[in-house]
Structures are given as C-alpha cells and as structure tokens.
Amino acid sequence: MSLDGKNVLVLTTNYGTEQDELEKPVAVLREAGARVTVAAQKDEGVQTLVSDKDPGSVVQPDTTLAEASADGFDAVVVPGGTVNADQLRTDDDARRLVSAFAESGRPVAAICHGPGSSWTAGSPRGAG
C-alpha cells in the first residue's frame, strides 16, 4: 500500500519508548512513502529501551510535543514502552494532540502500552 503524500506524526517521550515500537513503524511508514515527523517532549535525543529495561538506540526527534500541531497530519502513532505510555498519558501536549486526531476522525495508531495515552484523552471509539 502506498502512503505517498500522507503525513504521520509520531509521539514519544525522551526516555522509555520501546525501541522496536518506535523505529520499526517509522521505517515501514517511510518505506511506504509517508512523511513521518517524530515529536518528543524535549528537543533532544530519545533514549529508547529494549524490553523496558536495557538501553536501545537514540532517536533524534524532528520537533517537540509542545510545538507540534495536528494540522497537516493524516494520522498519529503512539508507540509503546511502559515508561513512555505512563509519561505520555499525563502529558498535556500529547493528550491535546491525540484528542485532536480522534475528534477529527483521523487514525490514532497506538502500539502495545501506547493506548494508555489515547484512553486518557477520552477519545478512541470502542475503547474499554
């Protein structure tokens, strides 16, 4: 499936995102032609984890959650990682972004522990 011309926003914290749940979806989306923007809490490297405990790779974000807007994006992805999900679900900017996507009917893709942030935002249909 081609995602040419589609823009996808990925939300993450700067520590605790499961490495494969951030890197693999970003790579697959880009291979399919999507333009992917990674937004983190701070404008510094994202230290991923492997199995929620071992250090993984460091991913450079494109922007911050505070600077990010849902405008111009077709979908949002919330990767898992227990630490990541726990922090994102209480982050006002992450909640604002997830809510904006869900309220406008655009896809919210949440991986593993990632749904915790969208449920807190009170928006996905069929949650529960």
PDB file of C-alpha atoms in Angstrom:
ATOM      1  CA  MET A   1       0.000   0.000   0.000  1.00  0.00           C
ATOM      2  CA  SER A   2       1.325   3.406  -0.931  1.00  0.00           C
ATOM      3  CA  LEU A   3       1.225   6.213   1.607  1.00  0.00           C
ATOM      4  CA  ASP A   4       2.659   8.785  -0.805  1.00  0.00           C
ATOM      5  CA  GLY A   5       1.542  12.243   0.176  1.00  0.00           C
ATOM      6  CA  LYS A   6       0.455  11.181   3.679  1.00  0.00           C
ATOM      7  CA  ASN A   7       1.894  12.866   6.759  1.00  0.00           C
ATOM      8  CA  VAL A   8       2.166  10.916  10.003  1.00  0.00           C
ATOM      9  CA  LEU A   9       3.003  12.304  13.438  1.00  0.00           C
ATOM     10  CA  VAL A  10       4.692  10.020  15.996  1.00  0.00           C
ATOM     11  CA  LEU A  11       4.521  10.987  19.683  1.00  0.00           C
ATOM     12  CA  THR A  12       7.178   9.942  22.178  1.00  0.00           C
ATOM     13  CA  THR A  13       8.875  10.826  25.420  1.00  0.00           C
ATOM     14  CA  ASN A  14      12.631  11.273  25.568  1.00  0.00           C
ATOM     15  CA  TYR A  15      13.152   8.159  27.677  1.00  0.00           C
ATOM     16  CA  GLY A  16      11.439   4.803  27.828  1.00  0.00           C
ATOM     17  CA  THR A  17       9.924   4.232  24.399  1.00  0.00           C
ATOM     18  CA  GLU A  18      10.320   0.624  23.302  1.00  0.00           C
ATOM     19  CA  GLN A  19      12.956   0.709  20.546  1.00  0.00           C
ATOM     20  CA  ASP A  20      11.185  -1.555  18.036  1.00  0.00           C
ATOM     21  CA  GLU A  21       7.837   0.156  18.635  1.00  0.00           C
ATOM     22  CA  LEU A  22       9.318   3.486  17.583  1.00  0.00           C
ATOM     23  CA  GLU A  23      11.899   2.600  14.956  1.00  0.00           C
ATOM     24  CA  LYS A  24      10.088  -0.146  13.047  1.00  0.00           C
ATOM     25  CA  PRO A  25       6.774   1.685  12.460  1.00  0.00           C
ATOM     26  CA  VAL A  26       8.668   4.827  11.417  1.00  0.00           C
ATOM     27  CA  ALA A  27      10.755   2.803   8.946  1.00  0.00           C
ATOM     28  CA  VAL A  28       7.739   0.960   7.495  1.00  0.00           C
ATOM     29  CA  LEU A  29       5.742   4.164   7.129  1.00  0.00           C
ATOM     30  CA  ARG A  30       8.638   5.888   5.367  1.00  0.00           C
ATOM     31  CA  GLU A  31       9.201   2.893   3.084  1.00  0.00           C
ATOM     32  CA  ALA A  32       5.512   3.132   2.115  1.00  0.00           C
ATOM     33  CA  GLY A  33       6.013   6.777   1.150  1.00  0.00           C
ATOM     34  CA  ALA A  34       4.692   8.593   4.226  1.00  0.00           C
ATOM     35  CA  ARG A  35       6.395  11.685   5.552  1.00  0.00           C
ATOM     36  CA  VAL A  36       6.954  10.930   9.247  1.00  0.00           C
ATOM     37  CA  THR A  37       7.568  13.540  11.932  1.00  0.00           C
ATOM     38  CA  VAL A  38       8.738  12.385  15.373  1.00  0.00           C
ATOM     39  CA  ALA A  39       7.690  14.702  18.215  1.00  0.00           C
ATOM     40  CA  ALA A  40       9.252  14.256  21.667  1.00  0.00           C
ATOM     41  CA  GLN A  41       8.806  16.043  24.968  1.00  0.00           C
ATOM     42  CA  LYS A  42      12.150  17.825  24.580  1.00  0.00           C
ATOM     43  CA  ASP A  43      14.308  18.778  21.618  1.00  0.00           C
ATOM     44  CA  GLU A  44      16.960  16.201  22.463  1.00  0.00           C
ATOM     45  CA  GLY A  45      17.614  12.555  21.693  1.00  0.00           C
ATOM     46  CA  VAL A  46      15.036   9.896  22.558  1.00  0.00           C
ATOM     47  CA  GLN A  47      16.683   7.118  24.568  1.00  0.00           C
ATOM     48  CA  THR A  48      14.775   4.003  23.607  1.00  0.00           C
ATOM     49  CA  LEU A  49      14.668   0.850  25.693  1.00  0.00           C
ATOM     50  CA  VAL A  50      14.648  -2.826  24.831  1.00  0.00           C
ATOM     51  CA  SER A  51      12.218  -4.862  26.941  1.00  0.00           C
ATOM     52  CA  ASP A  52      11.548  -1.810  29.118  1.00  0.00           C
ATOM     53  CA  LYS A  53      14.961  -2.059  30.783  1.00  0.00           C
ATOM     54  CA  ASP A  54      18.002  -2.262  28.511  1.00  0.00           C
ATOM     55  CA  PRO A  55      19.221   0.861  26.686  1.00  0.00           C
ATOM     56  CA  GLY A  56      18.439   0.854  22.977  1.00  0.00           C
ATOM     57  CA  SER A  57      19.258   3.318  20.250  1.00  0.00           C
ATOM     58  CA  VAL A  58      18.905   7.081  20.494  1.00  0.00           C
ATOM     59  CA  VAL A  59      16.462   8.630  18.016  1.00  0.00           C
ATOM     60  CA  GLN A  60      16.570  12.323  17.137  1.00  0.00           C
ATOM     61  CA  PRO A  61      13.113  13.957  17.158  1.00  0.00           C
ATOM     62  CA  ASP A  62      12.021  16.399  14.485  1.00  0.00           C
ATOM     63  CA  THR A  63      10.076  18.633  16.848  1.00  0.00           C
ATOM     64  CA  THR A  64       8.657  18.786  20.353  1.00  0.00           C
ATOM     65  CA  LEU A  65       5.192  17.845  21.556  1.00  0.00           C
ATOM     66  CA  ALA A  66       4.621  21.469  22.578  1.00  0.00           C
ATOM     67  CA  GLU A  67       5.499  22.744  19.091  1.00  0.00           C
ATOM     68  CA  ALA A  68       3.589  20.017  17.237  1.00  0.00           C
ATOM     69  CA  SER A  69       0.144  20.570  15.788  1.00  0.00           C
ATOM     70  CA  ALA A  70      -2.302  18.007  14.443  1.00  0.00           C
ATOM     71  CA  ASP A  71      -2.881  20.309  11.465  1.00  0.00           C
ATOM     72  CA  GLY A  72      -1.437  18.927   8.262  1.00  0.00           C
ATOM     73  CA  PHE A  73      -1.142  15.353   9.505  1.00  0.00           C
ATOM     74  CA  ASP A  74      -3.239  12.419   8.353  1.00  0.00           C
ATOM     75  CA  ALA A  75      -2.603  10.109  11.324  1.00  0.00           C
ATOM     76  CA  VAL A  76      -0.820   9.868  14.658  1.00  0.00           C
ATOM     77  CA  VAL A  77       1.181   6.946  16.062  1.00  0.00           C
ATOM     78  CA  VAL A  78       1.764   6.403  19.781  1.00  0.00           C
ATOM     79  CA  PRO A  79       4.489   3.797  20.341  1.00  0.00           C
ATOM     80  CA  GLY A  80       4.592   1.674  23.465  1.00  0.00           C
ATOM     81  CA  GLY A  81       7.036   1.110  26.215  1.00  0.00           C
ATOM     82  CA  THR A  82       5.674   1.137  29.742  1.00  0.00           C
ATOM     83  CA  VAL A  83       7.633   4.233  30.751  1.00  0.00           C
ATOM     84  CA  ASN A  84       6.697   6.067  27.549  1.00  0.00           C
ATOM     85  CA  ALA A  85       2.976   5.336  27.896  1.00  0.00           C
ATOM     86  CA  ASP A  86       2.911   6.277  31.578  1.00  0.00           C
ATOM     87  CA  GLN A  87       4.527   9.644  30.841  1.00  0.00           C
ATOM     88  CA  LEU A  88       2.537  10.442  27.689  1.00  0.00           C
ATOM     89  CA  ARG A  89      -0.851   9.779  29.282  1.00  0.00           C
ATOM     90  CA  THR A  90      -0.242  12.659  31.703  1.00  0.00           C
ATOM     91  CA  ASP A  91       1.469  14.986  29.219  1.00  0.00           C
ATOM     92  CA  ASP A  92      -0.907  17.832  28.308  1.00  0.00           C
ATOM     93  CA  ASP A  93       0.607  18.298  24.844  1.00  0.00           C
ATOM     94  CA  ALA A  94       0.388  14.587  23.996  1.00  0.00           C
ATOM     95  CA  ARG A  95      -3.210  14.477  25.218  1.00  0.00           C
ATOM     96  CA  ARG A  96      -4.040  17.579  23.164  1.00  0.00           C
ATOM     97  CA  LEU A  97      -2.599  16.000  20.025  1.00  0.00           C
ATOM     98  CA  VAL A  98      -4.255  12.590  20.440  1.00  0.00           C
ATOM     99  CA  SER A  99      -7.597  14.268  21.153  1.00  0.00           C
ATOM    100  CA  ALA A 100      -7.319  16.460  18.061  1.00  0.00           C
ATOM    101  CA  PHE A 101      -6.789  13.427  15.824  1.00  0.00           C
ATOM    102  CA  ALA A 102      -9.548  11.359  17.394  1.00  0.00           C
ATOM    103  CA  GLU A 103     -12.083  14.196  17.470  1.00  0.00           C
ATOM    104  CA  SER A 104     -11.499  14.879  13.777  1.00  0.00           C
ATOM    105  CA  GLY A 105     -11.869  11.198  12.840  1.00  0.00           C
ATOM    106  CA  ARG A 106      -8.269  10.747  11.758  1.00  0.00           C
ATOM    107  CA  PRO A 107      -6.483   7.488  12.658  1.00  0.00           C
ATOM    108  CA  VAL A 108      -4.849   7.085  16.054  1.00  0.00           C
ATOM    109  CA  ALA A 109      -2.481   4.099  15.969  1.00  0.00           C
ATOM    110  CA  ALA A 110      -1.337   3.043  19.429  1.00  0.00           C
ATOM    111  CA  ILE A 111       1.142   0.206  19.915  1.00  0.00           C
ATOM    112  CA  CYS A 112       1.305  -2.117  22.951  1.00  0.00           C
ATOM    113  CA  HIS A 113       1.206   0.202  26.012  1.00  0.00           C
ATOM    114  CA  GLY A 114       0.611   3.223  23.754  1.00  0.00           C
ATOM    115  CA  PRO A 115      -3.205   3.073  24.009  1.00  0.00           C
ATOM    116  CA  GLY A 116      -2.959   4.285  27.601  1.00  0.00           C
ATOM    117  CA  SER A 117      -2.354   7.817  26.335  1.00  0.00           C
ATOM    118  CA  SER A 118      -5.322   7.816  23.984  1.00  0.00           C
ATOM    119  CA  TRP A 119      -7.699   6.332  26.547  1.00  0.00           C
ATOM    120  CA  THR A 120      -6.752   9.071  28.989  1.00  0.00           C
ATOM    121  CA  ALA A 121      -7.525  11.614  26.274  1.00  0.00           C
ATOM    122  CA  GLY A 122     -11.015  10.093  26.277  1.00  0.00           C
ATOM    123  CA  SER A 123     -11.281   9.831  22.551  1.00  0.00           C
ATOM    124  CA  PRO A 124     -10.987   6.463  20.809  1.00  0.00           C
ATOM    125  CA  ARG A 125     -14.248   4.877  19.758  1.00  0.00           C
ATOM    126  CA  GLY A 126     -14.772   1.389  21.095  1.00  0.00           C
ATOM    127  CA  ALA A 127     -12.277   1.748  23.910  1.00  0.00           C
ATOM    128  CA  GLY A 128     -12.966  -0.014  27.112  1.00  0.00           C
TER     129      GLY A 128
END
